[in-house]
PDB file of C-alpha atoms and ligand atoms in Angstrom:
ATOM      1  CA  MET D  73      -8.123  26.574   6.159  1.00 78.00           C
ATOM      2  CA  LYS D  74     -10.441  25.516   3.334  1.00 94.00           C
ATOM      3  CA  LYS D  75      -8.208  23.819   0.763  1.00 96.00           C
ATOM      4  CA  ILE D  76      -5.267  21.428   1.012  1.00 98.00           C
ATOM      5  CA  LYS D  77      -2.862  19.659  -1.353  1.00 98.00           C
ATOM      6  CA  VAL D  78      -1.269  16.367  -0.299  1.00 98.00           C
ATOM      7  CA  ALA D  79       1.151  13.766  -1.671  1.00 98.00           C
ATOM      8  CA  VAL D  80      -0.110  10.260  -0.915  1.00 98.00           C
ATOM      9  CA  PRO D  81       2.432   7.433  -0.938  1.00 98.00           C
ATOM     10  CA  ALA D  82       2.345   4.019  -2.496  1.00 98.00           C
ATOM     11  CA  THR D  83       2.433   1.120  -0.054  1.00 98.00           C
ATOM     12  CA  VAL D  84       3.714  -2.439  -0.067  1.00 98.00           C
ATOM     13  CA  ALA D  85       1.203  -4.742   1.664  1.00 98.00           C
ATOM     14  CA  ASN D  86       1.802  -8.205   3.119  1.00 98.00           C
ATOM     15  CA  LEU D  87       5.628  -7.827   3.393  1.00 98.00           C
ATOM     16  CA  VAL D  88       5.903 -11.376   2.090  1.00 98.00           C
ATOM     17  CA  CYS D  89       4.671 -13.465   5.043  1.00 98.00           C
ATOM     18  CA  GLY D  90       2.100 -11.077   6.636  1.00 98.00           C
ATOM     19  CA  PHE D  91      -0.869 -11.455   4.333  1.00 98.00           C
ATOM     20  CA  ASP D  92      -3.437  -8.741   5.160  1.00 98.00           C
ATOM     21  CA  ILE D  93      -1.649  -7.685   8.347  1.00 98.00           C
ATOM     22  CA  LEU D  94       1.718  -6.090   7.504  1.00 98.00           C
ATOM     23  CA  GLY D  95       2.522  -3.156   5.201  1.00 98.00           C
ATOM     24  CA  LEU D  96       4.927  -0.264   4.667  1.00 98.00           C
ATOM     25  CA  ALA D  97       4.758   3.177   3.068  1.00 98.00           C
ATOM     26  CA  LEU D  98       7.200   4.184   0.329  1.00 98.00           C
ATOM     27  CA  HIS D  99       8.596   7.600  -0.570  1.00 98.00           C
ATOM     28  CA  GLU D 100       7.591   7.112  -4.142  1.00 96.00           C
ATOM     29  CA  PRO D 101       5.503   6.940  -6.259  1.00 98.00           C
ATOM     30  CA  CYS D 102       2.883   9.325  -4.813  1.00 98.00           C
ATOM     31  CA  ASP D 103      -0.578  10.470  -5.914  1.00 98.00           C
ATOM     32  CA  ILE D 104      -1.335  14.186  -5.672  1.00 98.00           C
ATOM     33  CA  MET D 105      -4.722  15.181  -4.273  1.00 98.00           C
ATOM     34  CA  GLU D 106      -6.349  18.575  -3.726  1.00 98.00           C
ATOM     35  CA  LEU D 107      -9.311  18.779  -1.425  1.00 98.00           C
ATOM     36  CA  GLU D 108     -11.590  21.711  -0.747  1.00 98.00           C
ATOM     37  CA  LEU D 109     -14.052  21.814   2.144  1.00 97.00           C
ATOM     38  CA  ILE D 110     -17.483  23.136   1.173  1.00 96.00           C
ATOM     39  CA  ASN D 111     -20.678  23.754   3.170  1.00 92.00           C
ATOM     40  CA  GLU D 112     -22.974  21.840   0.861  1.00 92.00           C
ATOM     41  CA  PRO D 113     -23.388  18.104   1.638  1.00 93.00           C
ATOM     42  CA  ILE D 114     -22.040  16.911  -1.734  1.00 97.00           C
ATOM     43  CA  ILE D 115     -18.767  15.402  -3.045  1.00 98.00           C
ATOM     44  CA  ASN D 116     -17.414  16.393  -6.465  1.00 98.00           C
ATOM     45  CA  ILE D 117     -14.552  14.286  -7.820  1.00 98.00           C
ATOM     46  CA  LYS D 118     -12.287  15.098 -10.763  1.00 98.00           C
ATOM     47  CA  HIS D 119      -9.369  12.983 -12.035  1.00 97.00           C
ATOM     48  CA  THR D 120      -6.628  14.782 -13.978  1.00 97.00           C
ATOM     49  CA  ASP D 121      -4.791  11.576 -14.944  1.00 95.00           C
ATOM     50  CA  ASP D 122      -5.458   9.181 -17.817  1.00 94.00           C
ATOM     51  CA  TYR D 123      -6.502   6.072 -15.923  1.00 95.00           C
ATOM     52  CA  GLY D 124     -10.223   6.505 -16.586  1.00 95.00           C
ATOM     53  CA  LEU D 125     -11.258   5.842 -12.990  1.00 96.00           C
ATOM     54  CA  PRO D 126     -14.915   6.538 -12.152  1.00 97.00           C
ATOM     55  CA  GLU D 127     -15.756   9.977 -10.785  1.00 97.00           C
ATOM     56  CA  THR D 128     -19.128   9.191  -9.270  1.00 98.00           C
ATOM     57  CA  VAL D 129     -18.988   9.087  -5.481  1.00 98.00           C
ATOM     58  CA  GLU D 130     -20.363   5.546  -5.039  1.00 98.00           C
ATOM     59  CA  GLU D 131     -17.901   4.083  -7.552  1.00 98.00           C
ATOM     60  CA  ASN D 132     -14.811   6.013  -6.455  1.00 98.00           C
ATOM     61  CA  VAL D 133     -12.624   4.765  -3.567  1.00 98.00           C
ATOM     62  CA  ALA D 134     -12.039   8.322  -2.291  1.00 98.00           C
ATOM     63  CA  GLY D 135     -15.730   9.057  -2.693  1.00 98.00           C
ATOM     64  CA  VAL D 136     -16.914   6.218  -0.468  1.00 98.00           C
ATOM     65  CA  ALA D 137     -14.208   6.947   2.111  1.00 98.00           C
ATOM     66  CA  LEU D 138     -15.174  10.641   2.253  1.00 98.00           C
ATOM     67  CA  GLN D 139     -18.843   9.669   2.421  1.00 98.00           C
ATOM     68  CA  ALA D 140     -18.110   7.572   5.547  1.00 98.00           C
ATOM     69  CA  LEU D 141     -16.234  10.479   7.100  1.00 98.00           C
ATOM     70  CA  ILE D 142     -19.037  12.970   6.333  1.00 98.00           C
ATOM     71  CA  GLU D 143     -21.607  10.640   7.955  1.00 97.00           C
ATOM     72  CA  ALA D 144     -19.515  10.533  11.146  1.00 98.00           C
ATOM     73  CA  TYR D 145     -19.033  14.327  11.339  1.00 97.00           C
ATOM     74  CA  GLU D 146     -21.174  16.528  13.547  1.00 91.00           C
ATOM     75  CA  LYS D 147     -22.193  19.098  10.874  1.00 94.00           C
ATOM     76  CA  PRO D 148     -23.268  18.838   7.209  1.00 95.00           C
ATOM     77  CA  ILE D 149     -20.143  19.242   5.028  1.00 97.00           C
ATOM     78  CA  GLY D 150     -18.963  18.348   1.530  1.00 98.00           C
ATOM     79  CA  PHE D 151     -15.805  18.355  -0.595  1.00 98.00           C
ATOM     80  CA  ASN D 152     -14.400  19.173  -4.022  1.00 98.00           C
ATOM     81  CA  LEU D 153     -11.661  16.645  -4.778  1.00 98.00           C
ATOM     82  CA  THR D 154      -9.092  16.665  -7.590  1.00 98.00           C
ATOM     83  CA  VAL D 155      -6.905  13.616  -7.956  1.00 98.00           C
ATOM     84  CA  HIS D 156      -3.789  13.129 -10.056  1.00 98.00           C
ATOM     85  CA  LYS D 157      -2.784   9.469  -9.809  1.00 97.00           C
ATOM     86  CA  ASN D 158       0.805   8.417 -10.292  1.00 97.00           C
ATOM     87  CA  ILE D 159       0.308   5.021  -8.610  1.00 97.00           C
ATOM     88  CA  LYS D 160      -1.030   2.905 -11.397  1.00 96.00           C
ATOM     89  CA  PRO D 161      -4.267   1.023 -10.556  1.00 95.00           C
ATOM     90  CA  GLY D 162      -3.714  -2.759 -10.490  1.00 93.00           C
ATOM     91  CA  SER D 163       0.021  -2.398  -9.823  1.00 95.00           C
ATOM     92  CA  GLY D 164       0.068  -3.942  -6.340  1.00 96.00           C
ATOM     93  CA  LEU D 165       1.395  -0.674  -4.916  1.00 98.00           C
ATOM     94  CA  GLY D 166      -1.699   0.357  -2.963  1.00 98.00           C
ATOM     95  CA  SER D 167      -3.262   2.561  -5.640  1.00 97.00           C
ATOM     96  CA  SER D 168      -6.801   2.219  -4.266  1.00 97.00           C
ATOM     97  CA  ALA D 169      -5.585   2.644  -0.705  1.00 98.00           C
ATOM     98  CA  ALA D 170      -3.833   5.894  -1.665  1.00 98.00           C
ATOM     99  CA  GLY D 171      -7.109   7.221  -3.088  1.00 98.00           C
ATOM    100  CA  SER D 172      -9.176   6.537  -0.016  1.00 98.00           C
ATOM    101  CA  ALA D 173      -6.507   7.176   2.661  1.00 98.00           C
ATOM    102  CA  GLY D 174      -5.279  10.419   1.018  1.00 98.00           C
ATOM    103  CA  ALA D 175      -8.765  11.812   0.834  1.00 98.00           C
ATOM    104  CA  VAL D 176      -9.692  11.213   4.455  1.00 98.00           C
ATOM    105  CA  VAL D 177      -6.297  12.363   5.831  1.00 98.00           C
ATOM    106  CA  ALA D 178      -6.647  15.615   3.829  1.00 98.00           C
ATOM    107  CA  ALA D 179     -10.275  16.012   4.990  1.00 98.00           C
ATOM    108  CA  ASN D 180      -9.301  15.491   8.606  1.00 98.00           C
ATOM    109  CA  HIS D 181      -6.707  18.237   8.315  1.00 97.00           C
ATOM    110  CA  LEU D 182      -9.367  20.614   7.042  1.00 97.00           C
ATOM    111  CA  LEU D 183     -11.502  19.577  10.036  1.00 97.00           C
ATOM    112  CA  ASN D 184      -8.711  20.399  12.535  1.00 96.00           C
ATOM    113  CA  ASN D 185      -7.983  16.718  13.179  1.00 97.00           C
ATOM    114  CA  TYR D 186     -11.460  15.974  14.475  1.00 98.00           C
ATOM    115  CA  PHE D 187     -10.940  12.253  13.858  1.00 98.00           C
ATOM    116  CA  SER D 188      -8.267   9.858  15.140  1.00 98.00           C
ATOM    117  CA  LYS D 189      -5.954   7.954  12.775  1.00 98.00           C
ATOM    118  CA  GLU D 190      -7.866   4.797  13.621  1.00 98.00           C
ATOM    119  CA  ASP D 191     -11.120   6.473  12.530  1.00 98.00           C
ATOM    120  CA  LEU D 192      -9.442   7.456   9.248  1.00 98.00           C
ATOM    121  CA  VAL D 193      -8.340   3.858   8.617  1.00 98.00           C
ATOM    122  CA  ARG D 194     -11.915   2.744   9.254  1.00 98.00           C
ATOM    123  CA  PHE D 195     -13.273   5.268   6.717  1.00 98.00           C
ATOM    124  CA  ALA D 196     -10.602   4.377   4.152  1.00 98.00           C
ATOM    125  CA  MET D 197     -11.351   0.639   4.472  1.00 98.00           C
ATOM    126  CA  ASN D 198     -14.630   1.417   2.672  1.00 98.00           C
ATOM    127  CA  GLY D 199     -12.531   2.258  -0.379  1.00 98.00           C
ATOM    128  CA  GLU D 200     -10.744  -1.097  -0.160  1.00 97.00           C
ATOM    129  CA  LYS D 201     -14.078  -2.857   0.113  1.00 97.00           C
ATOM    130  CA  LEU D 202     -15.184  -1.125  -3.100  1.00 97.00           C
ATOM    131  CA  ALA D 203     -11.929  -1.902  -4.931  1.00 95.00           C
ATOM    132  CA  THR D 204     -11.227  -5.452  -3.759  1.00 93.00           C
ATOM    133  CA  GLY D 205     -14.413  -6.718  -2.121  1.00 94.00           C
ATOM    134  CA  VAL D 206     -12.692  -6.916   1.289  1.00 95.00           C
ATOM    135  CA  LYS D 207     -12.058  -4.327   4.032  1.00 97.00           C
ATOM    136  CA  HIS D 208      -8.356  -5.131   4.432  1.00 97.00           C
ATOM    137  CA  ALA D 209      -6.277  -2.427   6.156  1.00 98.00           C
ATOM    138  CA  ASP D 210      -2.722  -3.424   5.323  1.00 98.00           C
ATOM    139  CA  ASN D 211      -2.306  -0.709   2.682  1.00 98.00           C
ATOM    140  CA  VAL D 212      -4.384   2.099   4.189  1.00 98.00           C
ATOM    141  CA  ALA D 213      -2.763   1.744   7.641  1.00 98.00           C
ATOM    142  CA  PRO D 214       0.844   2.460   6.516  1.00 98.00           C
ATOM    143  CA  CYS D 215      -0.434   5.161   4.176  1.00 98.00           C
ATOM    144  CA  ILE D 216      -2.087   6.946   7.118  1.00 98.00           C
ATOM    145  CA  TYR D 217       0.395   6.120   9.961  1.00 98.00           C
ATOM    146  CA  GLY D 218       3.577   6.032   7.858  1.00 98.00           C
ATOM    147  CA  GLY D 219       6.409   3.552   8.282  1.00 98.00           C
ATOM    148  CA  ILE D 220       5.596  -0.132   8.860  1.00 98.00           C
ATOM    149  CA  THR D 221       2.311  -1.111  10.413  1.00 98.00           C
ATOM    150  CA  LEU D 222       0.905  -4.302  11.838  1.00 98.00           C
ATOM    151  CA  VAL D 223      -2.890  -4.739  11.676  1.00 98.00           C
ATOM    152  CA  ARG D 224      -3.209  -7.132  14.619  1.00 98.00           C
ATOM    153  CA  SER D 225      -6.951  -7.124  14.091  1.00 98.00           C
ATOM    154  CA  ALA D 226      -9.185  -5.491  11.490  1.00 97.00           C
ATOM    155  CA  PHE D 227     -12.468  -6.092  13.355  1.00 97.00           C
ATOM    156  CA  PRO D 228     -12.203  -4.473  15.867  1.00 97.00           C
ATOM    157  CA  LEU D 229      -9.374  -2.414  14.511  1.00 98.00           C
ATOM    158  CA  ASP D 230      -6.030  -2.725  16.317  1.00 98.00           C
ATOM    159  CA  ILE D 231      -3.078  -1.151  14.534  1.00 98.00           C
ATOM    160  CA  ILE D 232       0.485  -1.176  15.813  1.00 98.00           C
ATOM    161  CA  SER D 233       3.122   1.165  14.350  1.00 98.00           C
ATOM    162  CA  LEU D 234       6.471  -0.619  14.114  1.00 97.00           C
ATOM    163  CA  ALA D 235       9.890   1.007  13.886  1.00 85.00           C
ATOM    164  CA  SER D 236      11.098   1.981  10.393  1.00 86.00           C
ATOM    165  CA  PRO D 237      14.430   0.286   9.777  1.00 92.00           C
ATOM    166  CA  ASP D 238      16.880   2.153   7.601  1.00 93.00           C
ATOM    167  CA  LEU D 239      16.399  -0.057   4.541  1.00 97.00           C
ATOM    168  CA  TYR D 240      16.158   0.574   0.816  1.00 98.00           C
ATOM    169  CA  VAL D 241      13.261  -0.728  -1.180  1.00 98.00           C
ATOM    170  CA  THR D 242      13.571  -1.618  -4.858  1.00 98.00           C
ATOM    171  CA  VAL D 243      10.312  -2.137  -6.735  1.00 98.00           C
ATOM    172  CA  VAL D 244       9.627  -3.371 -10.225  1.00 98.00           C
ATOM    173  CA  HIS D 245       6.257  -2.988 -11.797  1.00 97.00           C
ATOM    174  CA  PRO D 246       6.016  -5.159 -14.880  1.00 97.00           C
ATOM    175  CA  GLN D 247       3.358  -3.401 -16.946  1.00 93.00           C
ATOM    176  CA  LEU D 248       0.674  -6.029 -16.501  1.00 88.00           C
ATOM    177  CA  GLU D 249      -2.485  -5.546 -14.503  1.00 85.00           C
ATOM    178  CA  VAL D 250      -3.511  -7.933 -11.703  1.00 89.00           C
ATOM    179  CA  LYS D 251      -6.824  -7.092 -10.043  1.00 90.00           C
ATOM    180  CA  THR D 252      -6.634  -7.657  -6.286  1.00 91.00           C
ATOM    181  CA  ALA D 253     -10.075  -9.234  -6.318  1.00 91.00           C
ATOM    182  CA  ASP D 254      -8.835 -11.855  -8.853  1.00 92.00           C
ATOM    183  CA  ALA D 255      -5.595 -12.434  -6.937  1.00 95.00           C
ATOM    184  CA  ARG D 256      -7.662 -13.114  -3.779  1.00 94.00           C
ATOM    185  CA  GLN D 257     -10.098 -15.355  -5.621  1.00 94.00           C
ATOM    186  CA  ILE D 258      -7.412 -17.898  -6.560  1.00 95.00           C
ATOM    187  CA  LEU D 259      -6.122 -18.360  -2.978  1.00 96.00           C
ATOM    188  CA  ARG D 260      -6.779 -21.650  -1.233  1.00 94.00           C
ATOM    189  CA  LYS D 261      -9.368 -21.375   1.525  1.00 93.00           C
ATOM    190  CA  ASP D 262      -7.617 -23.895   3.803  1.00 97.00           C
ATOM    191  CA  VAL D 263      -4.082 -23.853   5.137  1.00 97.00           C
ATOM    192  CA  LYS D 264      -2.111 -26.914   6.268  1.00 97.00           C
ATOM    193  CA  LEU D 265      -1.109 -26.754   9.908  1.00 98.00           C
ATOM    194  CA  LYS D 266       2.577 -27.305   9.070  1.00 98.00           C
ATOM    195  CA  ASP D 267       2.452 -24.319   6.634  1.00 98.00           C
ATOM    196  CA  ALA D 268       0.662 -22.164   9.231  1.00 98.00           C
ATOM    197  CA  ILE D 269       3.369 -22.934  11.752  1.00 98.00           C
ATOM    198  CA  LYS D 270       6.079 -21.927   9.325  1.00 98.00           C
ATOM    199  CA  GLN D 271       4.229 -18.727   8.478  1.00 98.00           C
ATOM    200  CA  TRP D 272       3.674 -17.795  12.139  1.00 98.00           C
ATOM    201  CA  GLY D 273       7.390 -18.272  12.779  1.00 98.00           C
ATOM    202  CA  ASN D 274       8.256 -16.007   9.863  1.00 98.00           C
ATOM    203  CA  ILE D 275       5.762 -13.259  10.856  1.00 98.00           C
ATOM    204  CA  ALA D 276       6.974 -13.259  14.425  1.00 98.00           C
ATOM    205  CA  GLY D 277      10.581 -13.284  13.170  1.00 98.00           C
ATOM    206  CA  LEU D 278       9.982 -10.428  10.792  1.00 98.00           C
ATOM    207  CA  VAL D 279       8.262  -8.257  13.416  1.00 98.00           C
ATOM    208  CA  THR D 280      10.990  -8.992  15.947  1.00 98.00           C
ATOM    209  CA  GLY D 281      13.656  -8.272  13.311  1.00 98.00           C
ATOM    210  CA  ILE D 282      12.033  -4.929  12.536  1.00 98.00           C
ATOM    211  CA  LEU D 283      11.732  -3.977  16.237  1.00 97.00           C
ATOM    212  CA  LYS D 284      15.296  -5.031  17.068  1.00 97.00           C
ATOM    213  CA  ASN D 285      16.742  -3.778  13.772  1.00 96.00           C
ATOM    214  CA  ASP D 286      18.149  -7.295  13.360  1.00 97.00           C
ATOM    215  CA  ILE D 287      18.834  -7.350   9.585  1.00 97.00           C
ATOM    216  CA  PRO D 288      19.787 -11.062   9.286  1.00 98.00           C
ATOM    217  CA  LEU D 289      16.576 -11.985  11.118  1.00 98.00           C
ATOM    218  CA  ILE D 290      14.521  -9.754   8.765  1.00 98.00           C
ATOM    219  CA  SER D 291      16.252 -11.427   5.835  1.00 98.00           C
ATOM    220  CA  ARG D 292      15.520 -15.009   6.903  1.00 98.00           C
ATOM    221  CA  SER D 293      11.924 -14.200   7.822  1.00 98.00           C
ATOM    222  CA  LEU D 294      11.025 -12.908   4.359  1.00 98.00           C
ATOM    223  CA  GLU D 295       9.466 -16.208   3.307  1.00 98.00           C
ATOM    224  CA  ASP D 296       5.888 -16.986   2.387  1.00 98.00           C
ATOM    225  CA  VAL D 297       4.776 -20.613   2.162  1.00 98.00           C
ATOM    226  CA  ILE D 298       1.044 -19.896   1.815  1.00 98.00           C
ATOM    227  CA  ILE D 299       0.226 -17.048  -0.610  1.00 98.00           C
ATOM    228  CA  GLU D 300       3.299 -16.665  -2.819  1.00 98.00           C
ATOM    229  CA  PRO D 301       3.307 -20.204  -4.220  1.00 97.00           C
ATOM    230  CA  VAL D 302      -0.236 -19.619  -5.558  1.00 97.00           C
ATOM    231  CA  ARG D 303      -0.026 -15.991  -6.645  1.00 97.00           C
ATOM    232  CA  SER D 304       3.420 -16.119  -8.244  1.00 96.00           C
ATOM    233  CA  ILE D 305       1.960 -18.014 -11.170  1.00 94.00           C
ATOM    234  CA  LEU D 306       0.299 -14.712 -12.199  1.00 94.00           C
ATOM    235  CA  ILE D 307       3.709 -12.980 -12.422  1.00 96.00           C
ATOM    236  CA  PRO D 308       5.996 -14.054 -15.253  1.00 95.00           C
ATOM    237  CA  GLY D 309       9.646 -14.373 -14.268  1.00 96.00           C
ATOM    238  CA  PHE D 310       8.935 -14.193 -10.570  1.00 97.00           C
ATOM    239  CA  ALA D 311      11.146 -17.052  -9.341  1.00 97.00           C
ATOM    240  CA  ILE D 312      14.174 -16.225 -11.463  1.00 97.00           C
ATOM    241  CA  LEU D 313      13.910 -12.536 -10.602  1.00 98.00           C
ATOM    242  CA  LYS D 314      13.820 -13.291  -6.911  1.00 98.00           C
ATOM    243  CA  ASP D 315      16.909 -15.513  -7.128  1.00 98.00           C
ATOM    244  CA  LEU D 316      18.839 -12.923  -9.147  1.00 98.00           C
ATOM    245  CA  CYS D 317      17.955 -10.110  -6.742  1.00 98.00           C
ATOM    246  CA  LYS D 318      19.155 -12.168  -3.803  1.00 98.00           C
ATOM    247  CA  GLU D 319      22.364 -12.999  -5.623  1.00 98.00           C
ATOM    248  CA  ALA D 320      22.806  -9.247  -6.157  1.00 98.00           C
ATOM    249  CA  GLY D 321      22.664  -8.818  -2.368  1.00 98.00           C
ATOM    250  CA  ALA D 322      18.989  -8.136  -1.570  1.00 98.00           C
ATOM    251  CA  LEU D 323      17.869  -9.243   1.924  1.00 98.00           C
ATOM    252  CA  GLY D 324      14.756 -10.709   0.404  1.00 98.00           C
ATOM    253  CA  GLY D 325      11.350  -9.646  -0.824  1.00 98.00           C
ATOM    254  CA  GLY D 326       8.413 -10.930  -2.829  1.00 98.00           C
ATOM    255  CA  ILE D 327       5.128  -9.905  -4.345  1.00 98.00           C
ATOM    256  CA  SER D 328       4.026  -6.370  -3.438  1.00 98.00           C
ATOM    257  CA  GLY D 329       0.432  -6.628  -2.229  1.00 98.00           C
ATOM    258  CA  SER D 330      -1.420  -8.752  -4.718  1.00 96.00           C
ATOM    259  CA  GLY D 331       1.117  -8.016  -7.491  1.00 96.00           C
ATOM    260  CA  PRO D 332       2.267  -7.871 -10.162  1.00 97.00           C
ATOM    261  CA  SER D 333       4.839  -5.476  -8.631  1.00 98.00           C
ATOM    262  CA  ILE D 334       7.723  -7.172  -6.828  1.00 98.00           C
ATOM    263  CA  PHE D 335       9.710  -5.506  -4.037  1.00 98.00           C
ATOM    264  CA  MET D 336      13.100  -6.241  -2.542  1.00 98.00           C
ATOM    265  CA  LEU D 337      14.706  -4.882   0.629  1.00 98.00           C
ATOM    266  CA  SER D 338      18.400  -3.974   0.669  1.00 98.00           C
ATOM    267  CA  GLU D 339      20.805  -2.645   3.261  1.00 98.00           C
ATOM    268  CA  ASN D 340      22.164   0.217   1.164  1.00 98.00           C
ATOM    269  CA  GLU D 341      21.562   2.240  -1.998  1.00 98.00           C
ATOM    270  CA  PHE D 342      24.371   0.558  -3.939  1.00 98.00           C
ATOM    271  CA  ILE D 343      22.851  -2.889  -3.546  1.00 98.00           C
ATOM    272  CA  ALA D 344      19.311  -1.530  -4.095  1.00 98.00           C
ATOM    273  CA  LYS D 345      20.455  -0.144  -7.473  1.00 98.00           C
ATOM    274  CA  GLN D 346      22.165  -3.409  -8.434  1.00 98.00           C
ATOM    275  CA  VAL D 347      18.893  -5.145  -7.627  1.00 98.00           C
ATOM    276  CA  GLU D 348      17.057  -2.661  -9.849  1.00 98.00           C
ATOM    277  CA  GLN D 349      19.400  -3.575 -12.746  1.00 98.00           C
ATOM    278  CA  GLU D 350      18.616  -7.274 -12.282  1.00 98.00           C
ATOM    279  CA  MET D 351      14.891  -6.502 -12.352  1.00 98.00           C
ATOM    280  CA  ILE D 352      15.198  -4.460 -15.541  1.00 98.00           C
ATOM    281  CA  LYS D 353      17.329  -7.203 -17.151  1.00 98.00           C
ATOM    282  CA  VAL D 354      14.772  -9.918 -16.409  1.00 98.00           C
ATOM    283  CA  TYR D 355      11.786  -8.043 -17.775  1.00 98.00           C
ATOM    284  CA  SER D 356      13.586  -6.506 -20.727  1.00 97.00           C
ATOM    285  CA  SER D 357      14.832  -9.974 -21.780  1.00 97.00           C
ATOM    286  CA  MET D 358      11.205 -11.184 -21.617  1.00 96.00           C
ATOM    287  CA  GLY D 359      10.025  -8.211 -23.672  1.00 97.00           C
ATOM    288  CA  ILE D 360       7.824  -6.968 -20.784  1.00 97.00           C
ATOM    289  CA  GLU D 361       7.721  -3.222 -20.289  1.00 97.00           C
ATOM    290  CA  ASN D 362       8.564  -2.317 -16.696  1.00 97.00           C
ATOM    291  CA  LYS D 363       8.860   0.587 -14.340  1.00 97.00           C
ATOM    292  CA  THR D 364      11.251   0.523 -11.364  1.00 98.00           C
ATOM    293  CA  TYR D 365      11.699   2.567  -8.208  1.00 98.00           C
ATOM    294  CA  VAL D 366      14.606   2.694  -5.763  1.00 98.00           C
ATOM    295  CA  THR D 367      13.286   4.316  -2.631  1.00 98.00           C
ATOM    296  CA  THR D 368      13.168   4.087   1.138  1.00 98.00           C
ATOM    297  CA  ILE D 369      10.539   3.491   3.790  1.00 98.00           C
ATOM    298  CA  ASN D 370       8.433   6.621   4.324  1.00 97.00           C
ATOM    299  CA  PRO D 371       8.021   7.119   8.061  1.00 97.00           C
ATOM    300  CA  ASN D 372       5.361   9.824   7.725  1.00 96.00           C
ATOM    301  CA  GLY D 373       2.724   8.615   5.268  1.00 97.00           C
ATOM    302  CA  VAL D 374       0.594  11.291   3.631  1.00 98.00           C
ATOM    303  CA  LYS D 375       2.556  14.541   3.192  1.00 97.00           C
ATOM    304  CA  PHE D 376       1.014  18.039   3.249  1.00 96.00           C
ATOM    305  CA  ILE D 377       2.222  20.153   0.348  1.00 96.00           C
ATOM    306  CA  SER D 378       0.221  23.360   0.722  1.00 92.00           C
ATOM    307  CA  SER D 379      -2.943  24.807   2.139  1.00 90.00           C
ATOM    308  CA  GLU D 380      -5.008  27.981   1.824  1.00 87.00           C
TER     309      GLU D 380
HETATM  310  N1  LIG G 168      -3.410  -7.921   1.503  1.00 85.15           N
HETATM  311  C1  LIG G 168      -3.981  -7.559   0.251  1.00 85.15           C
HETATM  312  C2  LIG G 168      -3.849  -8.774  -0.675  1.00 85.15           C
HETATM  313  C3  LIG G 168      -3.259  -6.397  -0.314  1.00 85.15           C
HETATM  314  O1  LIG G 168      -2.731  -9.317  -0.763  1.00 85.15           O
HETATM  315  O2  LIG G 168      -4.805  -9.176  -1.293  1.00 85.15           O
HETATM  316  C4  LIG G 168      -3.767  -5.920  -1.645  1.00 85.15           C
HETATM  317  O3  LIG G 168      -2.941  -4.857  -2.055  1.00 85.15           O
END
C-alpha cells in the first residue's frame, strides 16, 4: 500500500472543566487527507481548500508532525500530502489537531502500524506547538484514539481512553476567529485554591459520570470556574446561549476548545435539534453568521476511506 485517503474528525477539547486534559472526537465536520508514501526524504504539501494555510513543511502542522515521524523511522522516507480542510481554522474544533493527527495516522497505516498510538500523539503534538505555542494533547488524543480521552499527563505522555456515552453533541460556530494562542494568553496564571477544589470535583465527577454512564452526574459536572469566566468574554452571546440551551433540555456544555465554537451535550436527537434551533436564534438575532452541527461522539477517530 502506497497511498491512503482518510477522514479526520473535529474534536472538542477541555469538555468544560478539563482544560488541556479532556477531549472528544465528533463525527462531523471532518477534513479529508490523501497521503502517498515516497522513497525520497521530502514532504510535499498541497491544500485544496480556500483557507490559505501555509504549504511549507516547517510552517504546516501536518508538515512538522510528519517530519517528527520520519525522523523516528528506521529508513529514509517521504510523503506527498493533499489536504482538503472542512474544519475551519480558529473555530475551536481542533482544526490544527486534525491536520497533524490525520497526517501521522495515515502515515502509520502506510508503514504497517510501525508506531504506537502514543507515538503518533507525540508526533502530532509538534503541530499543536506550531499552531498554539504549546504541546497540548487534548485535541490530538481523541482524534487518534477516538471517543473521549483523558490526558493524565502530557510529559511523560499518559493517555486514558474513556467510554463513549451515547450522547448527542450540538455545536455552533459563530463565524468569528479566535486564535488559540490569544485565548491562552489572556488566562490568569494563578488559580485560587477554592476554585481549584471546585474544578477538581467537577473533573472527577465528569470522568466518573462518563465511566458509569451516569447522565445526571455528567450534567452537574459540566461546570468550569477557572477558564470559562475569562474566555467567555471573547464570545458574544455566550451566557444567554448557554442558559437557553439548558432550558431546551441540554445536559450542559460550554466553550469548545479555545472557542469561539460552543458545544452542548444532549440525551437524544430531538433535544439536540431543539438546542441547535436556540443556537441559531441567538446568533441570527445578533446578526452573526453561524454554522451548526448536530452529531454524536465518534468512537473511532480517523477513518480510512480508501487505499491503493
Ligand atoms: N486545551 C486547549 C485550550 C485546546 O483550551 O487552549 C485548544 O483547542
